[in-house]
Amino acid sequence: EIVLTQSPGTVSLSPGERATLSCRASENIKSNSLAWYQQKPGQSPRLLIYGASNRAIGIPDRFSGSGSGTDFTLTISRLDSEDFAVYHCQQYGTSPITFGQGTRLEIK
Amino acid sequence: EVQLVESGGGLIQPGRSLRLSCRGSGFTFGEYAMSWFRQAPGKGLEWVATIRSYPFGGTTEYAASVKVRFTMSRDDSKSIAYLQMNNLETEDTAMYHCGRHLPYNRHDAFDVWGQGTLVTVSS
């Protein structure tokens, strides 16, 4: 199965700063079949990005996704206080579907 | 409002069985593939099972860790997806969520999630 490694494990930033989160795959992800989710404590995940770079409905344009092959990035251009959460990447190009271990974005 | 609501979790002894339900509302349930996921306390997300919509064959897929023990099914007339879990193990302890796939079977990403139902397997 494809293993997704997210880095960093935890990142501390201030509101207004830019966040860059990485997701690296153990092998090529077919057709850029990668999604990003945001999860806050006690809540279920929220889809942000699919197909590596497509924003889901209702997601602010400060969230953007990029990358291909084995290296993918989620960028939050200017952090809002509501953006501090755990972020998960997920690949669906090859069965089984797999998730990364998550990156915690905390307020500095 | 588009919504998924899970039910059926609880405290169960190892080796016993449990059936989870995921009821959808606010959308045409039968048009969408559905999946189950789980998240053990303090851990990441794990995909468990998928069932395609009947126009796309209604086929199922399972994670290797549950393949011989869990069965996913759906009743589109009731807008419910089920997860029958047999021979439960302590390692199955987790919050179980269901999720709706993006439409048209093009992207297996999940745009609607339920709040989850907690399964605790312990003697």
mmCIF file of C-alpha atoms in Angstrom:
data_model
loop_
_atom_site.group_PDB
_atom_site.id
_atom_site.type_symbol
_atom_site.label_atom_id
_atom_site.label_comp_id
_atom_site.label_asym_id
_atom_site.label_seq_id
_atom_site.Cartn_x
_atom_site.Cartn_y
_atom_site.Cartn_z
ATOM 1 C CA GLU A 1 0.000 0.000 0.000
ATOM 2 C CA ILE A 2 1.058 3.594 -0.519
ATOM 3 C CA VAL A 3 2.440 5.156 2.650
ATOM 4 C CA LEU A 4 1.927 8.896 3.049
ATOM 5 C CA THR A 5 4.353 10.800 5.266
ATOM 6 C CA GLN A 6 3.315 14.276 6.377
ATOM 7 C CA SER A 7 5.741 16.896 7.580
ATOM 8 C CA PRO A 8 6.222 18.586 9.856
ATOM 9 C CA GLY A 9 4.433 16.672 12.563
ATOM 10 C CA THR A 10 3.581 19.905 14.332
ATOM 11 C CA VAL A 11 4.048 23.482 13.193
ATOM 12 C CA SER A 12 3.577 26.628 15.272
ATOM 13 C CA LEU A 13 2.641 29.804 13.411
ATOM 14 C CA SER A 14 0.878 33.100 14.057
ATOM 15 C CA PRO A 15 -2.338 34.380 12.471
ATOM 16 C CA GLY A 16 -1.558 36.136 9.208
ATOM 17 C CA GLU A 17 1.468 33.964 8.478
ATOM 18 C CA ARG A 18 1.777 31.481 5.617
ATOM 19 C CA ALA A 19 1.613 27.749 6.278
ATOM 20 C CA THR A 20 3.187 25.131 4.041
ATOM 21 C CA LEU A 21 2.344 21.497 4.791
ATOM 22 C CA SER A 22 3.960 18.576 2.998
ATOM 23 C CA CYS A 23 2.709 15.113 2.070
ATOM 24 C CA ARG A 24 5.166 12.670 0.538
ATOM 25 C CA ALA A 25 4.108 9.337 -0.936
ATOM 26 C CA SER A 26 6.098 6.102 -0.977
ATOM 27 C CA GLU A 27 5.303 5.732 -4.694
ATOM 28 C CA ASN A 28 3.723 7.780 -7.460
ATOM 29 C CA ILE A 29 0.106 8.730 -6.901
ATOM 30 C CA LYS A 30 -1.836 8.080 -10.067
ATOM 31 C CA SER A 31 -3.625 10.984 -11.729
ATOM 32 C CA ASN A 32 -2.781 13.319 -8.821
ATOM 33 C CA SER A 33 -5.432 11.507 -6.760
ATOM 34 C CA LEU A 34 -4.671 13.285 -3.518
ATOM 35 C CA ALA A 35 -6.964 15.064 -1.085
ATOM 36 C CA TRP A 36 -6.458 17.257 1.969
ATOM 37 C CA TYR A 37 -8.724 17.484 5.014
ATOM 38 C CA GLN A 38 -8.932 19.729 8.052
ATOM 39 C CA GLN A 39 -9.981 18.233 11.381
ATOM 40 C CA LYS A 40 -10.683 20.138 14.598
ATOM 41 C CA PRO A 41 -10.918 18.457 18.030
ATOM 42 C CA GLY A 42 -14.129 16.508 18.450
ATOM 43 C CA GLN A 43 -15.147 17.070 14.837
ATOM 44 C CA SER A 44 -15.111 14.961 11.710
ATOM 45 C CA PRO A 45 -12.769 15.789 8.818
ATOM 46 C CA ARG A 46 -13.622 18.550 6.348
ATOM 47 C CA LEU A 47 -12.601 18.178 2.704
ATOM 48 C CA LEU A 48 -10.409 21.054 1.538
ATOM 49 C CA ILE A 49 -8.712 19.897 -1.658
ATOM 50 C CA TYR A 50 -9.179 16.994 -4.085
ATOM 51 C CA GLY A 51 -7.312 16.038 -7.224
ATOM 52 C CA ALA A 52 -4.232 17.650 -5.640
ATOM 53 C CA SER A 53 -5.296 21.217 -6.485
ATOM 54 C CA ASN A 54 -9.098 21.520 -6.684
ATOM 55 C CA ARG A 55 -10.757 23.384 -3.841
ATOM 56 C CA ALA A 56 -13.889 21.750 -2.479
ATOM 57 C CA ILE A 57 -17.139 23.689 -2.417
ATOM 58 C CA GLY A 58 -17.125 26.486 0.135
ATOM 59 C CA ILE A 59 -13.392 26.386 0.877
ATOM 60 C CA PRO A 60 -11.764 29.846 1.069
ATOM 61 C CA ASP A 61 -9.197 30.683 -1.615
ATOM 62 C CA ARG A 62 -6.453 31.098 0.992
ATOM 63 C CA PHE A 63 -6.237 27.288 0.839
ATOM 64 C CA SER A 64 -4.391 25.891 -2.162
ATOM 65 C CA GLY A 65 -2.953 22.528 -3.104
ATOM 66 C CA SER A 66 -0.122 21.664 -5.446
ATOM 67 C CA GLY A 67 2.230 18.887 -6.404
ATOM 68 C CA SER A 68 2.391 15.709 -8.439
ATOM 69 C CA GLY A 69 3.981 12.289 -8.435
ATOM 70 C CA THR A 70 5.147 11.714 -4.862
ATOM 71 C CA ASP A 71 5.320 15.238 -3.436
ATOM 72 C CA PHE A 72 2.303 17.335 -2.565
ATOM 73 C CA THR A 73 1.803 20.569 -0.651
ATOM 74 C CA LEU A 74 -1.074 22.306 1.081
ATOM 75 C CA THR A 75 -0.550 26.040 1.429
ATOM 76 C CA ILE A 76 -2.597 28.388 3.599
ATOM 77 C CA SER A 77 -1.657 31.843 2.395
ATOM 78 C CA ARG A 78 -2.685 33.900 5.449
ATOM 79 C CA LEU A 79 -3.626 32.010 8.563
ATOM 80 C CA ASP A 80 -6.925 32.796 10.186
ATOM 81 C CA SER A 81 -7.586 31.880 13.825
ATOM 82 C CA GLU A 82 -10.044 29.211 12.644
ATOM 83 C CA ASP A 83 -7.351 27.431 10.611
ATOM 84 C CA PHE A 84 -5.526 25.983 13.618
ATOM 85 C CA ALA A 85 -6.315 22.286 13.415
ATOM 86 C CA VAL A 86 -4.932 18.936 12.248
ATOM 87 C CA TYR A 87 -4.498 18.459 8.499
ATOM 88 C CA HIS A 88 -4.597 15.049 6.821
ATOM 89 C CA CYS A 89 -3.629 14.043 3.308
ATOM 90 C CA GLN A 90 -5.264 11.058 1.612
ATOM 91 C CA GLN A 91 -4.472 9.231 -1.616
ATOM 92 C CA TYR A 92 -7.054 7.433 -3.694
ATOM 93 C CA GLY A 93 -5.106 6.624 -6.830
ATOM 94 C CA THR A 94 -4.230 3.086 -5.745
ATOM 95 C CA SER A 95 -6.226 0.734 -3.548
ATOM 96 C CA PRO A 96 -6.255 0.688 -0.592
ATOM 97 C CA ILE A 97 -7.078 4.301 0.179
ATOM 98 C CA THR A 98 -4.503 5.569 2.674
ATOM 99 C CA PHE A 99 -4.071 8.631 4.879
ATOM 100 C CA GLY A 100 -1.046 10.398 6.251
ATOM 101 C CA GLN A 101 -0.518 10.590 9.996
ATOM 102 C CA GLY A 102 -1.520 14.256 10.102
ATOM 103 C CA THR A 103 0.142 17.620 10.707
ATOM 104 C CA ARG A 104 -0.927 19.652 13.720
ATOM 105 C CA LEU A 105 -1.026 23.387 13.041
ATOM 106 C CA GLU A 106 -0.958 25.255 16.331
ATOM 107 C CA ILE A 107 -0.995 28.898 17.321
ATOM 108 C CA LYS A 108 2.413 30.330 18.177
ATOM 109 C CA GLU B 1 -29.137 20.119 4.830
ATOM 110 C CA VAL B 2 -26.863 17.345 3.599
ATOM 111 C CA GLN B 3 -26.079 15.101 6.544
ATOM 112 C CA LEU B 4 -24.795 11.685 7.580
ATOM 113 C CA VAL B 5 -25.616 10.218 10.973
ATOM 114 C CA GLU B 6 -23.979 7.061 12.310
ATOM 115 C CA SER B 7 -25.383 4.793 14.973
ATOM 116 C CA GLY B 8 -24.890 1.348 16.453
ATOM 117 C CA GLY B 9 -21.643 1.733 18.333
ATOM 118 C CA GLY B 10 -21.059 0.685 21.907
ATOM 119 C CA LEU B 11 -19.056 -1.473 24.293
ATOM 120 C CA ILE B 12 -18.703 -5.020 23.020
ATOM 121 C CA GLN B 13 -16.668 -8.058 24.074
ATOM 122 C CA PRO B 14 -13.951 -9.503 21.834
ATOM 123 C CA GLY B 15 -15.289 -12.091 19.409
ATOM 124 C CA ARG B 16 -18.787 -10.610 19.342
ATOM 125 C CA SER B 17 -20.567 -8.850 16.454
ATOM 126 C CA LEU B 18 -21.936 -5.349 15.928
ATOM 127 C CA ARG B 19 -23.734 -3.615 13.070
ATOM 128 C CA LEU B 20 -23.205 0.075 12.413
ATOM 129 C CA SER B 21 -25.626 2.208 10.408
ATOM 130 C CA CYS B 22 -25.053 5.411 8.449
ATOM 131 C CA ARG B 23 -28.196 7.301 7.491
ATOM 132 C CA GLY B 24 -28.010 9.995 4.847
ATOM 133 C CA SER B 25 -30.364 12.905 4.348
ATOM 134 C CA GLY B 26 -30.609 15.969 2.152
ATOM 135 C CA PHE B 27 -29.310 14.215 -0.973
ATOM 136 C CA THR B 28 -30.118 11.293 -3.287
ATOM 137 C CA PHE B 29 -28.329 8.581 -1.332
ATOM 138 C CA GLY B 30 -28.395 5.991 -4.101
ATOM 139 C CA GLU B 31 -26.335 8.175 -6.443
ATOM 140 C CA TYR B 32 -23.241 8.137 -4.245
ATOM 141 C CA ALA B 33 -20.535 5.687 -3.263
ATOM 142 C CA MET B 34 -20.122 5.499 0.511
ATOM 143 C CA SER B 35 -17.268 4.499 2.781
ATOM 144 C CA TRP B 36 -16.519 3.718 6.403
ATOM 145 C CA PHE B 37 -13.442 4.979 8.236
ATOM 146 C CA ARG B 38 -12.142 4.662 11.742
ATOM 147 C CA GLN B 39 -9.929 6.684 14.006
ATOM 148 C CA ALA B 40 -8.457 5.147 17.140
ATOM 149 C CA PRO B 41 -7.905 7.549 20.056
ATOM 150 C CA GLY B 42 -5.001 9.876 19.287
ATOM 151 C CA LYS B 43 -4.367 8.177 15.941
ATOM 152 C CA GLY B 44 -4.809 8.995 12.270
ATOM 153 C CA LEU B 45 -7.615 8.136 9.935
ATOM 154 C CA GLU B 46 -7.944 4.612 8.525
ATOM 155 C CA TRP B 47 -10.130 3.659 5.583
ATOM 156 C CA VAL B 48 -12.198 0.542 6.335
ATOM 157 C CA ALA B 49 -14.614 -0.188 3.479
ATOM 158 C CA THR B 50 -16.315 1.237 0.389
ATOM 159 C CA ILE B 51 -19.528 0.392 -1.434
ATOM 160 C CA ARG B 52 -20.149 1.803 -4.889
ATOM 161 C CA SER B 53 -23.557 2.997 -6.022
ATOM 162 C CA TYR B 54 -25.653 0.472 -7.915
ATOM 163 C CA PRO B 55 -25.242 2.305 -11.274
ATOM 164 C CA PHE B 56 -21.522 1.616 -10.800
ATOM 165 C CA GLY B 57 -22.018 -2.009 -9.818
ATOM 166 C CA GLY B 58 -22.634 -1.763 -6.079
ATOM 167 C CA THR B 59 -19.259 -3.413 -5.522
ATOM 168 C CA THR B 60 -17.441 -3.440 -2.197
ATOM 169 C CA GLU B 61 -13.798 -3.090 -1.171
ATOM 170 C CA TYR B 62 -12.221 -3.646 2.226
ATOM 171 C CA ALA B 63 -9.045 -2.889 4.092
ATOM 172 C CA ALA B 64 -6.916 -5.992 4.545
ATOM 173 C CA SER B 65 -7.251 -5.767 8.332
ATOM 174 C CA VAL B 66 -11.036 -6.255 8.188
ATOM 175 C CA LYS B 67 -11.642 -8.077 4.918
ATOM 176 C CA VAL B 68 -12.746 -11.444 6.297
ATOM 177 C CA ARG B 69 -14.608 -10.035 9.298
ATOM 178 C CA PHE B 70 -16.499 -6.926 8.101
ATOM 179 C CA THR B 71 -19.218 -6.611 5.452
ATOM 180 C CA MET B 72 -20.523 -3.341 4.054
ATOM 181 C CA SER B 73 -23.968 -3.114 2.472
ATOM 182 C CA ARG B 74 -26.523 -0.470 1.561
ATOM 183 C CA ASP B 75 -30.289 -0.023 1.425
ATOM 184 C CA ASP B 76 -30.945 2.918 -0.851
ATOM 185 C CA SER B 77 -34.687 2.787 -0.149
ATOM 186 C CA LYS B 78 -33.847 3.750 3.446
ATOM 187 C CA SER B 79 -30.776 5.887 2.612
ATOM 188 C CA ILE B 80 -28.653 3.739 4.924
ATOM 189 C CA ALA B 81 -25.238 2.143 4.624
ATOM 190 C CA TYR B 82 -24.326 -0.628 7.034
ATOM 191 C CA LEU B 83 -21.123 -2.085 8.396
ATOM 192 C CA GLN B 84 -21.516 -5.577 9.821
ATOM 193 C CA MET B 85 -18.540 -6.268 12.069
ATOM 194 C CA ASN B 86 -17.954 -9.872 13.158
ATOM 195 C CA ASN B 87 -15.341 -11.442 15.424
ATOM 196 C CA LEU B 88 -14.376 -8.065 16.833
ATOM 197 C CA GLU B 89 -10.875 -7.566 18.205
ATOM 198 C CA THR B 90 -9.550 -5.058 20.736
ATOM 199 C CA GLU B 91 -7.662 -3.425 17.847
ATOM 200 C CA ASP B 92 -11.029 -2.508 16.285
ATOM 201 C CA THR B 93 -11.650 0.001 19.081
ATOM 202 C CA ALA B 94 -12.127 3.383 17.398
ATOM 203 C CA MET B 95 -14.535 6.088 16.394
ATOM 204 C CA TYR B 96 -16.207 4.931 13.176
ATOM 205 C CA HIS B 97 -17.238 7.534 10.613
ATOM 206 C CA CYS B 98 -19.060 7.154 7.354
ATOM 207 C CA GLY B 99 -18.276 9.412 4.417
ATOM 208 C CA ARG B 100 -19.867 10.319 1.100
ATOM 209 C CA HIS B 101 -17.708 10.127 -1.996
ATOM 210 C CA LEU B 102 -17.570 13.036 -4.405
ATOM 211 C CA PRO B 103 -20.117 12.530 -7.190
ATOM 212 C CA TYR B 104 -19.748 10.752 -10.523
ATOM 213 C CA ASN B 105 -17.211 8.211 -9.213
ATOM 214 C CA ARG B 106 -14.311 10.338 -10.463
ATOM 215 C CA HIS B 107 -12.610 11.205 -7.182
ATOM 216 C CA ASP B 108 -12.619 8.969 -4.120
ATOM 217 C CA ALA B 109 -12.416 11.937 -1.781
ATOM 218 C CA PHE B 110 -15.103 12.507 0.813
ATOM 219 C CA ASP B 111 -17.113 15.709 0.983
ATOM 220 C CA VAL B 112 -19.605 14.790 3.701
ATOM 221 C CA TRP B 113 -18.738 13.004 6.950
ATOM 222 C CA GLY B 114 -20.806 11.879 9.871
ATOM 223 C CA GLN B 115 -19.901 12.740 13.446
ATOM 224 C CA GLY B 116 -19.053 9.135 14.173
ATOM 225 C CA THR B 117 -20.104 6.302 16.466
ATOM 226 C CA LEU B 118 -17.710 4.931 19.070
ATOM 227 C CA VAL B 119 -16.913 1.221 19.148
ATOM 228 C CA THR B 120 -15.068 -0.085 22.189
ATOM 229 C CA VAL B 121 -14.001 -3.718 22.161
ATOM 230 C CA SER B 122 -13.068 -4.866 25.624
ATOM 231 C CA SER B 123 -13.698 -7.747 27.981
#
